[in-house]
Structures are given as C-alpha cells and as structure tokens.
Short mmCIF file of C-alpha atoms in Angstrom, two decimals:
data_model
loop_
_atom_site.label_atom_id
_atom_site.label_comp_id
_atom_site.label_asym_id
_atom_site.label_seq_id
_atom_site.Cartn_x
_atom_site.Cartn_y
_atom_site.Cartn_z
CA MET A 1 108.57 118.96 104.63
CA GLY A 2 107.85 115.61 103.25
CA LEU A 3 104.36 115.31 102.13
CA LYS A 4 100.87 114.28 104.42
CA ALA A 5 98.70 113.58 101.81
CA ILE A 6 98.65 111.14 98.69
CA ILE A 7 96.03 111.51 95.63
CA ALA A 8 94.82 108.04 94.02
CA ASN A 9 94.08 109.37 91.26
CA SER A 10 93.60 112.29 89.32
CA LYS A 11 89.34 112.33 89.39
CA ASP A 12 89.49 111.93 93.16
CA ASN A 13 87.51 114.95 95.46
CA VAL A 14 89.19 112.79 99.31
CA ALA A 15 92.84 112.57 99.91
CA THR A 16 94.45 109.83 101.78
CA ALA A 17 96.61 111.22 104.95
CA ILE A 18 99.91 108.70 104.80
CA SER A 19 101.06 110.73 108.94
CA ASN A 20 98.17 112.45 111.29
CA ILE A 21 96.94 115.74 110.20
CA VAL A 22 96.14 118.42 112.90
CA LYS A 23 93.49 121.62 112.47
CA LYS A 24 93.76 123.88 110.24
CA GLU A 25 97.24 122.67 109.18
CA LYS A 26 99.10 123.01 105.40
CA VAL A 27 98.68 119.45 104.12
CA SER A 28 99.99 119.24 100.43
CA MET A 29 99.92 116.77 98.48
CA ASN A 30 101.28 115.62 94.36
CA LEU A 31 98.31 116.19 91.60
CA GLU A 32 99.76 114.74 87.99
CA ASP A 33 103.01 116.57 88.58
CA ASP A 34 101.82 119.58 90.89
CA ILE A 35 101.92 120.29 94.32
CA VAL A 36 98.51 121.16 95.45
CA GLU A 37 97.88 122.08 99.29
CA ILE A 38 95.19 122.48 101.49
CA VAL A 39 94.52 123.38 105.01
CA SER A 40 92.27 121.01 106.80
CA ASN A 41 89.01 122.33 109.22
CA GLN A 42 89.61 119.36 111.37
CA ASP A 43 91.88 116.77 112.81
CA ILE A 44 93.08 113.99 110.52
CA PRO A 45 94.15 110.93 111.79
CA PHE A 46 96.11 108.46 109.93
CA GLY A 47 94.95 106.37 107.13
CA HIS A 48 91.76 108.44 106.90
CA LYS A 49 90.53 110.87 103.92
CA MET A 50 90.79 113.81 103.50
CA SER A 51 88.13 116.25 101.25
CA LEU A 52 90.11 118.01 97.83
CA LYS A 53 86.78 119.43 97.20
CA ASP A 54 84.03 121.12 97.94
CA ILE A 55 80.92 117.48 97.97
CA LYS A 56 77.07 118.88 98.26
CA LYS A 57 75.53 116.02 100.26
CA GLY A 58 74.02 112.70 97.94
CA ASP A 59 76.87 113.24 95.61
CA ASP A 60 79.70 110.72 94.86
CA VAL A 61 82.76 110.54 96.60
CA ILE A 62 85.52 109.36 94.28
CA LYS A 63 88.83 107.42 94.96
CA TYR A 64 90.83 105.73 92.95
CA GLY A 65 88.52 107.30 90.29
CA GLU A 66 86.18 105.25 90.85
CA VAL A 67 82.78 105.43 93.12
CA ILE A 68 83.44 104.93 97.16
CA GLY A 69 79.81 106.12 97.97
CA MET A 70 78.09 108.93 98.49
CA ALA A 71 77.89 111.89 100.92
CA THR A 72 75.01 112.18 103.58
CA GLN A 73 75.80 116.13 104.77
CA ASP A 74 77.84 118.71 102.75
CA ILE A 75 81.29 118.35 102.56
CA ASN A 76 83.77 121.13 102.39
CA ARG A 77 87.20 121.31 100.89
CA GLY A 78 89.04 120.18 103.54
CA ASP A 79 86.66 118.74 105.59
CA TYR A 80 87.37 114.97 107.67
CA VAL A 81 85.94 112.41 105.26
CA HIS A 82 84.60 109.36 107.02
CA ILE A 83 81.63 107.46 108.43
CA HIS A 84 80.06 109.87 109.79
CA ASN A 85 79.34 112.19 107.05
CA VAL A 86 79.93 108.77 103.30
CA GLU A 87 77.25 106.09 103.32
CA SER A 88 78.14 102.83 101.12
CA LYS A 89 75.82 102.92 98.67
CA ARG A 90 76.16 99.29 97.47
CA GLY A 91 75.11 95.25 100.06
CA ARG A 92 72.51 97.37 101.62
CA GLY A 93 69.66 95.86 102.13
CA ASP A 94 68.46 97.87 104.58
CA LEU A 95 67.50 99.83 101.86
CA THR A 96 64.92 98.40 100.44
CA LYS A 97 63.02 97.89 103.55
CA MET B 1 112.46 79.54 86.75
CA LYS B 2 113.16 76.51 89.11
CA ILE B 3 112.54 76.05 92.33
CA MET B 4 113.41 72.69 94.84
CA GLY B 5 109.84 70.91 95.67
CA TYR B 6 108.43 67.74 95.89
CA ARG B 7 106.78 66.11 92.57
CA ARG B 8 103.34 64.29 93.80
CA GLU B 9 102.36 61.03 91.49
CA ASN B 10 100.14 62.85 89.25
CA GLY B 11 103.00 65.74 87.94
CA LYS B 12 102.10 68.33 90.41
CA ILE B 13 104.24 70.01 92.95
CA GLY B 14 104.03 70.61 95.78
CA ILE B 15 106.21 72.87 98.50
CA ARG B 16 105.55 71.18 101.42
CA ASN B 17 105.05 67.41 102.81
CA HIS B 18 102.04 67.07 105.03
CA VAL B 19 100.83 63.99 106.49
CA VAL B 20 97.15 64.65 106.68
CA ILE B 21 94.57 63.97 108.89
CA LEU B 22 90.92 64.86 106.66
CA PRO B 23 87.82 63.80 109.21
CA THR B 24 85.24 63.75 106.55
CA SER B 25 82.02 65.57 109.43
CA VAL B 26 81.82 68.22 112.87
CA CYS B 27 81.47 64.27 114.07
CA SER B 28 85.47 62.39 113.38
CA SER B 29 86.74 65.96 113.69
CA GLU B 30 87.98 65.36 117.26
CA THR B 31 89.39 62.35 116.71
CA ALA B 32 91.36 63.00 113.86
CA VAL B 33 93.12 66.30 116.25
CA ARG B 34 93.54 63.37 118.86
CA ILE B 35 95.53 61.25 116.69
CA SER B 36 97.01 63.68 114.96
CA ARG B 37 98.01 65.06 118.46
CA ASN B 38 99.50 61.82 118.98
CA VAL B 39 102.20 62.06 114.91
CA GLU B 40 104.55 64.74 115.00
CA GLY B 41 104.80 65.41 111.14
CA SER B 42 100.83 65.50 110.60
CA ILE B 43 98.27 67.79 110.77
CA ALA B 44 94.32 67.09 111.41
CA LEU B 45 91.53 69.91 109.66
CA PRO B 46 88.62 69.61 112.19
CA HIS B 47 85.75 71.66 111.09
CA GLN B 48 82.15 72.49 111.72
CA HIS B 49 80.58 70.37 108.30
CA GLY B 50 80.44 67.29 106.64
CA CYS B 51 76.27 66.28 107.74
CA CYS B 52 72.77 67.14 107.49
CA GLN B 53 73.72 69.52 104.70
CA VAL B 54 72.15 69.54 101.01
CA GLY B 55 72.47 70.94 97.88
CA ALA B 56 74.71 73.23 97.48
CA ASP B 57 76.03 72.75 100.21
CA HIS B 58 76.37 69.38 100.47
CA ASP B 59 78.29 69.50 97.11
CA GLN B 60 80.31 72.18 98.13
CA THR B 61 82.00 70.69 101.38
CA VAL B 62 82.70 66.84 99.55
CA ARG B 63 84.23 68.99 96.85
CA THR B 64 86.39 70.74 99.70
CA LEU B 65 88.01 68.15 101.46
CA ILE B 66 88.79 66.32 98.41
CA GLY B 67 90.16 68.85 97.05
CA LEU B 68 92.83 70.05 100.65
CA GLY B 69 93.82 66.39 100.37
CA SER B 70 94.35 66.60 96.37
CA ASN B 71 96.21 69.80 97.24
CA PRO B 72 99.75 69.01 96.22
CA ASN B 73 101.73 70.32 99.60
CA VAL B 74 99.99 66.58 101.26
CA ALA B 75 101.88 63.93 100.71
CA LYS B 76 99.73 61.41 102.09
CA VAL B 77 96.02 61.47 103.54
CA LEU B 78 94.20 59.38 106.75
CA VAL B 79 90.89 59.92 105.99
CA VAL B 80 88.84 59.69 109.48
CA GLY B 81 84.56 59.57 109.20
CA LEU B 82 81.74 58.35 112.03
CA GLY B 83 80.66 56.03 108.82
CA CYS B 84 77.33 57.60 108.85
CA GLU B 85 77.85 60.97 107.78
CA GLY B 86 76.53 62.35 104.66
CA ALA B 87 80.15 63.18 103.60
CA GLU B 88 80.97 59.23 102.96
CA PRO B 89 84.21 58.77 103.84
CA THR B 90 85.23 56.32 101.41
CA TYR B 91 84.24 58.16 98.64
CA VAL B 92 86.37 61.36 99.33
CA ALA B 93 88.98 59.20 100.61
CA ASP B 94 88.18 57.07 96.52
CA GLU B 95 88.43 60.81 94.76
CA ILE B 96 92.22 61.97 96.44
CA ARG B 97 93.40 58.89 95.85
CA LYS B 98 93.05 59.55 91.74
CA THR B 99 96.03 61.76 92.32
CA GLY B 100 98.11 58.56 93.46
CA LYS B 101 98.97 59.13 96.42
CA THR B 102 98.63 57.25 99.55
CA VAL B 103 94.85 57.15 100.85
CA GLU B 104 92.97 55.25 104.26
CA THR B 105 90.13 55.41 105.30
CA ILE B 106 89.17 54.71 109.18
CA THR B 107 85.71 55.29 110.25
CA ILE B 108 84.81 55.36 114.21
CA GLN B 109 81.84 53.61 113.85
CA GLN B 110 83.76 50.43 111.98
CA CYS B 111 86.17 50.72 114.48
CA GLY B 112 84.56 50.55 117.72
CA GLY B 113 84.70 54.02 118.94
CA THR B 114 86.69 57.00 119.92
CA LEU B 115 90.47 55.10 121.68
CA LYS B 116 90.34 52.12 119.19
CA THR B 117 89.82 54.50 116.42
CA ILE B 118 92.87 56.69 118.06
CA GLU B 119 95.11 53.86 118.31
CA LYS B 120 94.67 52.73 114.85
CA GLY B 121 94.69 55.71 112.88
CA THR B 122 98.24 56.60 115.26
CA ARG B 123 99.61 53.34 113.35
CA ILE B 124 98.65 54.09 110.45
CA ALA B 125 99.98 58.63 110.96
CA ARG B 126 103.28 57.00 112.35
CA ASP B 127 103.42 54.97 109.53
CA MET B 128 102.52 57.89 106.88
CA VAL B 129 105.24 60.35 108.88
CA GLN B 130 107.69 57.62 108.84
CA SER B 131 107.79 57.04 105.02
CA VAL B 132 107.62 60.96 103.84
CA ALA B 133 110.31 61.83 105.85
CA ASN B 134 113.28 60.48 103.33
CA ILE B 135 110.72 62.19 99.94
CA PRO B 136 113.90 64.53 98.82
CA ARG B 137 112.67 67.86 96.92
CA GLU B 138 113.90 67.77 93.61
CA GLU B 139 114.47 70.21 90.65
CA VAL B 140 111.19 71.41 89.44
CA ASP B 141 109.80 74.01 87.44
CA MET B 142 108.05 77.29 89.44
CA ASP B 143 105.33 77.73 86.27
CA GLU B 144 103.41 74.44 88.24
CA ILE B 145 102.68 77.39 91.30
CA VAL B 146 99.33 77.98 92.27
CA LEU B 147 99.32 81.15 94.21
CA GLY B 148 96.44 82.39 96.51
CA ILE B 149 96.17 86.11 97.63
CA GLU B 150 94.91 87.08 100.42
CA CYS B 151 93.73 90.12 102.33
CA GLY B 152 92.60 90.75 106.32
CA GLY B 153 92.53 92.96 108.82
CA THR B 154 92.95 95.61 106.06
CA ASP B 155 93.26 99.05 106.49
CA THR B 156 93.75 102.31 103.63
CA THR B 157 98.01 102.15 103.36
CA SER B 158 96.59 98.26 102.14
CA GLY B 159 95.41 100.05 99.12
CA ILE B 160 98.40 102.22 98.87
CA ALA B 161 101.52 99.90 99.15
CA ALA B 162 100.36 96.69 100.29
CA ASN B 163 97.94 95.32 97.44
CA PRO B 164 100.04 96.70 94.33
CA ALA B 165 102.76 95.46 95.49
CA VAL B 166 101.21 92.08 96.16
CA GLY B 167 100.17 93.10 92.76
CA VAL B 168 103.83 93.36 91.22
CA SER B 169 104.53 90.25 92.16
CA SER B 170 101.83 88.19 91.03
CA ASP B 171 101.89 89.30 87.94
CA ILE B 172 105.92 88.34 88.22
CA LEU B 173 104.87 84.72 88.49
CA ILE B 174 102.72 84.78 86.24
CA LYS B 175 105.85 85.58 83.21
CA LYS B 176 106.69 83.14 84.41
CA GLY B 177 104.03 80.83 83.60
CA GLY B 178 102.83 79.89 87.18
CA THR B 179 99.09 80.51 88.44
CA ALA B 180 96.85 83.21 90.43
CA MET B 181 93.63 83.57 92.08
CA LEU B 182 92.38 86.49 93.88
CA SER B 183 89.49 85.31 95.48
CA GLU B 184 86.53 87.12 98.53
CA THR B 185 83.87 88.26 96.49
CA THR B 186 82.43 90.86 99.16
CA GLU B 187 85.48 92.96 98.62
CA LEU B 188 85.23 93.11 94.61
CA ILE B 189 81.31 95.00 95.42
CA GLY B 190 81.40 97.72 93.56
CA ALA B 191 85.66 96.97 91.87
CA GLU B 192 83.80 94.02 89.52
CA HIS B 193 83.79 96.32 86.58
CA ILE B 194 87.10 97.37 86.34
CA LEU B 195 87.43 93.62 86.76
CA ALA B 196 85.55 92.68 84.07
CA LYS B 197 87.68 94.54 81.94
CA ARG B 198 90.21 92.13 82.19
CA ALA B 199 88.13 89.20 81.58
CA VAL B 200 89.61 86.98 78.28
CA ASN B 201 86.56 86.69 77.32
CA ARG B 202 82.89 87.94 77.61
CA GLU B 203 81.27 83.99 79.42
CA VAL B 204 84.50 84.95 81.78
CA ALA B 205 83.63 88.87 82.22
CA GLU B 206 79.39 87.79 82.57
CA LYS B 207 80.22 85.01 85.94
CA LEU B 208 82.68 87.71 87.48
CA ILE B 209 79.91 90.09 87.84
CA GLU B 210 77.51 87.16 88.60
CA ILE B 211 79.64 85.84 91.59
CA VAL B 212 79.17 89.86 92.81
CA ASP B 213 75.57 90.36 92.37
CA ARG B 214 74.91 86.75 93.78
CA THR B 215 77.09 87.85 97.24
CA GLU B 216 75.36 91.55 97.15
CA LYS B 217 72.30 90.09 96.59
CA ARG B 218 72.68 87.71 99.10
CA ALA B 219 72.90 90.60 101.45
CA MET B 220 69.77 92.89 99.87
CA SER B 221 67.56 89.12 100.55
CA LEU B 222 69.04 88.94 104.18
CA GLY B 223 67.97 92.65 104.95
CA VAL B 224 70.73 93.61 106.35
CA ASP B 225 72.77 96.51 106.13
CA ILE B 226 76.35 95.05 105.16
CA ARG B 227 78.16 97.85 106.92
CA GLY B 228 77.56 95.63 109.30
CA SER B 229 80.12 93.60 108.48
CA GLN B 230 82.57 94.65 105.80
CA PRO B 231 83.76 96.81 106.33
CA THR B 232 85.12 95.93 109.94
CA PRO B 233 85.24 97.91 112.20
CA GLY B 234 88.92 97.43 112.17
CA ASN B 235 89.06 98.66 108.48
CA ILE B 236 86.59 101.53 109.48
CA GLU B 237 89.56 102.59 111.98
CA GLY B 238 92.26 102.30 109.84
CA GLY B 239 90.72 104.63 107.35
CA VAL B 240 88.53 102.67 104.79
CA ILE B 241 85.03 103.79 105.14
CA THR B 242 83.10 101.81 102.55
CA ILE B 243 82.78 99.04 100.71
CA GLU B 244 83.88 100.38 97.27
CA GLU B 245 86.42 101.46 98.63
CA LYS B 246 87.62 98.60 100.36
CA SER B 247 87.14 96.27 97.14
CA LEU B 248 88.77 99.37 94.99
CA GLY B 249 92.31 98.50 96.72
CA CYS B 250 91.79 95.06 97.38
CA ILE B 251 91.82 94.44 93.41
CA TYR B 252 94.77 96.00 93.53
CA LYS B 253 96.49 92.86 94.41
CA ALA B 254 94.97 91.63 91.08
CA GLY B 255 98.30 92.56 89.78
CA SER B 256 97.19 93.17 85.40
CA ALA B 257 96.73 90.11 83.90
CA PRO B 258 93.87 88.90 82.02
CA ILE B 259 91.59 86.80 84.01
CA GLN B 260 91.30 83.45 82.56
CA GLY B 261 87.99 82.03 84.92
CA VAL B 262 85.83 82.44 87.83
CA LEU B 263 85.49 79.54 89.69
CA GLU B 264 83.20 78.21 92.25
CA TYR B 265 84.24 77.63 95.99
CA ALA B 266 87.54 74.86 96.47
CA GLU B 267 87.49 74.22 92.22
CA CYS B 268 90.76 73.84 90.89
CA PRO B 269 92.07 76.61 88.06
CA LYS B 270 91.64 74.46 84.66
CA GLY B 271 95.16 76.36 83.55
CA LYS B 272 97.75 78.39 84.47
CA GLY B 273 97.24 82.21 84.79
CA PHE B 274 94.36 84.50 86.71
CA TYR B 275 92.01 83.41 88.21
CA VAL B 276 88.53 84.39 90.30
CA MET B 277 87.41 82.33 93.55
CA ASP B 278 84.24 82.73 94.19
CA THR B 279 84.87 83.27 98.39
CA PRO B 280 83.97 84.69 101.25
CA GLY B 281 85.53 87.86 102.66
CA GLN B 282 86.37 86.27 105.64
CA ASP B 283 89.83 84.93 105.56
CA ILE B 284 90.53 82.12 106.85
CA GLU B 285 87.36 80.25 104.82
CA SER B 286 87.96 82.27 101.74
CA ILE B 287 91.88 80.42 102.01
CA THR B 288 90.38 77.68 102.52
CA GLY B 289 88.73 77.92 99.45
CA MET B 290 91.51 78.92 97.78
CA LEU B 291 94.17 75.70 99.47
CA ALA B 292 91.38 73.31 98.53
CA GLY B 293 91.08 74.84 94.65
CA GLY B 294 95.16 73.69 95.07
CA ALA B 295 97.00 77.08 95.78
CA GLN B 296 100.09 75.56 97.30
CA ILE B 297 101.18 79.45 98.62
CA ILE B 298 99.43 82.31 100.40
CA ILE B 299 100.61 85.50 100.11
CA PHE B 300 98.55 87.20 102.37
CA THR B 301 98.66 91.51 103.24
CA THR B 302 97.49 93.36 106.75
CA GLY B 303 96.82 96.97 107.18
CA ARG B 304 96.12 96.29 110.27
CA GLY B 305 97.96 93.00 111.92
CA THR B 306 96.17 89.28 111.57
CA PRO B 307 98.61 86.61 112.14
CA THR B 308 96.77 84.05 110.41
CA GLY B 309 98.07 81.21 109.50
CA SER B 310 96.92 77.56 107.56
CA PRO B 311 96.83 74.29 108.09
CA ILE B 312 98.88 72.56 104.93
CA ALA B 313 100.37 76.03 102.65
CA PRO B 314 102.95 78.75 103.61
CA VAL B 315 101.13 82.05 104.72
CA ILE B 316 103.61 84.60 103.66
CA LYS B 317 102.55 87.55 105.78
CA ILE B 318 102.94 91.72 104.62
CA THR B 319 101.36 94.88 106.17
CA GLY B 320 101.34 97.96 104.17
CA ASN B 321 101.43 99.74 106.95
CA SER B 322 105.14 100.13 109.62
CA ASN B 323 103.93 100.77 112.83
CA THR B 324 101.46 97.28 112.49
CA TYR B 325 105.30 95.59 110.99
CA ASN B 326 106.83 97.28 114.29
CA ASN B 327 103.98 96.34 116.10
CA MET B 328 103.46 92.67 115.11
CA ILE B 329 106.77 91.71 114.27
CA ASP B 330 105.88 88.14 115.54
CA ASN B 331 103.72 88.11 112.13
CA MET B 332 105.11 89.80 109.54
CA ASP B 333 107.05 89.29 107.15
CA ILE B 334 107.28 91.85 104.54
CA ASN B 335 107.24 95.28 105.89
CA ALA B 336 105.68 96.62 102.29
CA GLY B 337 104.97 100.43 104.68
CA LYS B 338 108.66 101.33 103.39
CA ILE B 339 107.18 102.95 100.07
CA ILE B 340 105.07 104.98 102.24
CA ASP B 341 107.82 105.53 104.50
CA GLU B 342 111.03 105.54 102.22
CA GLN B 343 109.13 106.04 99.02
CA VAL B 344 110.87 102.79 97.63
CA SER B 345 108.45 101.82 94.29
CA ILE B 346 106.36 99.55 94.09
CA GLU B 347 107.94 97.57 91.55
CA ASP B 348 111.00 97.23 93.89
CA LEU B 349 108.50 95.46 96.65
CA GLY B 350 106.98 93.89 94.31
CA LYS B 351 110.17 91.54 93.51
CA GLU B 352 111.56 91.94 96.52
CA ILE B 353 107.44 89.78 97.62
CA PHE B 354 108.54 87.28 94.14
CA GLU B 355 112.02 86.93 96.49
CA GLU B 356 110.88 85.73 98.83
CA MET B 357 107.89 83.65 97.92
CA VAL B 358 110.50 82.18 95.49
CA LYS B 359 112.60 81.18 98.87
CA VAL B 360 109.50 80.07 101.15
CA CYS B 361 108.58 77.83 97.84
CA ASN B 362 112.31 76.09 98.83
CA GLY B 363 111.59 75.62 102.07
CA LYS B 364 112.42 78.26 103.82
CA ILE B 365 109.89 78.40 107.04
CA THR B 366 106.89 81.61 107.58
CA LYS B 367 106.93 83.24 110.74
CA ALA B 368 102.72 82.20 110.24
CA GLU B 369 104.25 78.36 110.16
CA ALA B 370 106.74 78.82 112.35
CA LEU B 371 103.59 79.89 115.47
CA LYS B 372 101.58 77.31 114.09
CA HIS B 373 98.93 79.50 113.03
CA ARG B 374 96.66 76.98 110.89
CA GLU B 375 93.20 78.54 111.60
CA PHE B 376 91.23 76.81 108.96
CA GLY B 377 87.32 76.95 108.11
CA ILE B 378 84.81 75.68 105.28
CA TYR B 379 82.11 78.30 103.97
CA LYS B 380 78.78 76.99 103.76
CA ILE B 381 75.41 79.26 102.26
CA ALA B 382 73.19 77.69 104.01
CA PRO B 383 71.59 76.46 107.18
CA THR B 384 72.25 72.89 108.09
CA PHE B 385 69.25 70.56 107.81
#
C-alpha cells in the first residue's frame, strides 16, 4: 500500500496527507531512509496536516524544517493539525492592540 | 539556446507582438477599451489609477505604465490620455519611445470628446496592427528571456510538487543565461531569512529583509489580523494554515540560484540571473508589476485552480494537484500532480516545464491566452486624494 503522507523535513513535527485519511487509520510515511507509522486520531483531508509528535500549547509547529506557527492547544501525536489548533505568529496587527 | 522571437529596436526580445492601447488614467480607460474593441489584434490595459495620486503612488503608477509600454512583447503603443491627469500622457509616451518603438499619443480633451477620440484612435491602432503583422520571428538567444514566477490559489500540493518543479525550471533558464523573478512580498513573510542567505551580498540581503518588514509593519499599523487575507479561505481549505507555511511553500518557486537584487514594483532587473520584486500577494497586481519590469513570460502555479492570465505575456498554468488538473482542464497547462500520484521526479517535471516554456516562447499559445484571460491591475499603496 502506498504512502499516505509526506514529511517535508526531518525536523518537522507535522506531516502532510497526500490522500484522505480516516480516523484510527495507520498512516505510513518516509522519514529520511526509514518508514514511520502513526495512527490518526481524527479524519484528515487530502493536503491537510497530521501531528508526528506531541506538541504543547504555545510550542512551535514545524514544517519544511521551519516555524509555520504556534500551537493554540496541546496537540497529540496523530492529531489533525489545522486552524483550530495552530495560529500564525507573523503580521498580526490584532495582537498589538 | 536559441528560440524564435521578435528583436526590438533596443535589442530586447519579444515573444509576442502586441499593439497596446495604454490609458494613462482611469478617465481614459473606457475610451481605450472601446478603441481596442474596434481593432482586432490590439489590447487595452484599463486601470483605476493615474490621477490624484501623490508621492510614491504617483511614481509607481507612472513607472508601471512606462514599463508596460516598454515590455518587449509590445510592438507599438497608442497612449490614450484624458489630458489633465497626473500621469502625463506625453511624458509616458516619451519614456516608452526611448525603447525605439513607435508610440503615438492622443487625448480626449484635444480630440474633442469620446467619439472623436475613438475614431482617431481606431485609425491609429488599425495602422499599427497592420504594420506589425508582417514582422517575422527570427532566431534569438534565450538568455534574453525574463521569466516572472507567480503562485495563486495555493494549496499544500503547491509547496510539495508544483513550486519545487518550477524552481528547477527557473534554475535551468538561469543556467542558460536568462533572468527570473520571484514576487509577492506578503508571501515571503516567515521565509525571508532563508531567501536572504541566497543574496549575492549583504546589501541585497538587507533590502530583502526590509521589504518583508515594511509589508508586515503595514499590516501591523492597520491593526488588522493578516489572517483575514493570508492565507485565503481557499488556501486554508486546501490545507495551508498560516502565512508562514504559505511562504515556505512559495519560495520553492525560486529554485536555488543566487539572488542578484531586490526590485521595486515595476522596476527592470539591472542584469541577468535571479531577482526578487516587491509586489503584493494579490496575483493580478503582482503579475502586472513583473510585466512592467520586463517579464515576457509568466509561470503560474495553482493548487486550487485559477483561470488568471495576463494581457501582454503568456501565462503557463501548473498545478500540483491532479484533482484540480482534471477539474480545471480548460485552464491548466501542466499537471505537476504526477509528482505525488505517479512518483515522477521533481527534476523531470522541472524539465517538462522548461520545455513547455521554450515552446511558448516560440509561439505556442497557452490556455489562458487562448481563452483571452487578460486580468490586469496596478498596485496602489495609499489612498488617492
């Protein structure tokens, strides 16, 4: 069976789904030369992200080996990672009010 | 590497042979459109600017109009002014004329109103179109090509497939002596530190950081949550959740070449190689800036799918999402989704994009051109007064 998610960089704590993933599905992906398997905690649509590790509220979310935002709540390994639990840290005029 | 193009009076190379009807203000835009409707083979560039603008905005509009008329894809230009606007028609025409191409100017006030302007403009445009029709393509070097790289309607496949493949094709062009430019400063927020490392010197690196800082501060000073526009609702539905993620995916379009300089909106590169232009993330305004900066061809990646074209340069549409390719087959030229579905390598797909670019330079019509997608818009910084 083919890979269902992609890890862009070995430093990442999230992966990108390349097909629709359903809850409790065992998802295989390449991490450098190894294959890791993570069970999804929720449904994750094509193109959306899944957590590779436990991420604490306030911690950086990493993709492409770089910071893409901050966790707004605790995220567990296998969780669906989207705008409900991550927010941008940049260009936020609303935060200076 | 050789392609078949049009050699202009100043030595620049066009890959299209347009006659442009160029209004200098919003007030003459409708009249310019009516003239172009009368004359097959002419294209009007209607816009909302050119009057009651001050400082940097006035300069930017005038620079953009001059740059558009000077683009090597444009063979001849008819400047249509109202006659009392801030962007002076005669000045714009004189600056374009420095490229050596034929430029004529008419104003609505001097012609005696809309109908007389349309009549006079139609005759001029008709003569221009007839006179450029027989200009032959000749063998020219591809190192004269300036490629504009754009992305719009992004989803997460853009960062995984389409953008890295475009980066490969951009690197190929630069190795052959050509020029490419990345734009959309908003979509560098969160990735500027990576790009800055590729700058040829400290001055270029600092300017790159500065344009991103300027854009971010503009959002901050307005007290707005940039998430209201970046990423867009469609980006989020496609899996992109923050501007940082969007930016990091975006910069794959830039390949790996050193960054020679950072250009103001509508500014032409001073040499060859890779450049960054300061434009907004809004696709149409961004592409217009690159056209005014001399880009003859645009590569446009889109995960969600957008029909956007451009009035004076062919736009090659590439998606990294096979669903989008099939859903919008009317608009998409290349499917980079093969990288995800069929394990085609990014290198091979990059070569396919470059080969398509060569064909389009030689005259192949892109889908956006065939469908007459001519979206156009000049970027404005501040309010008008």
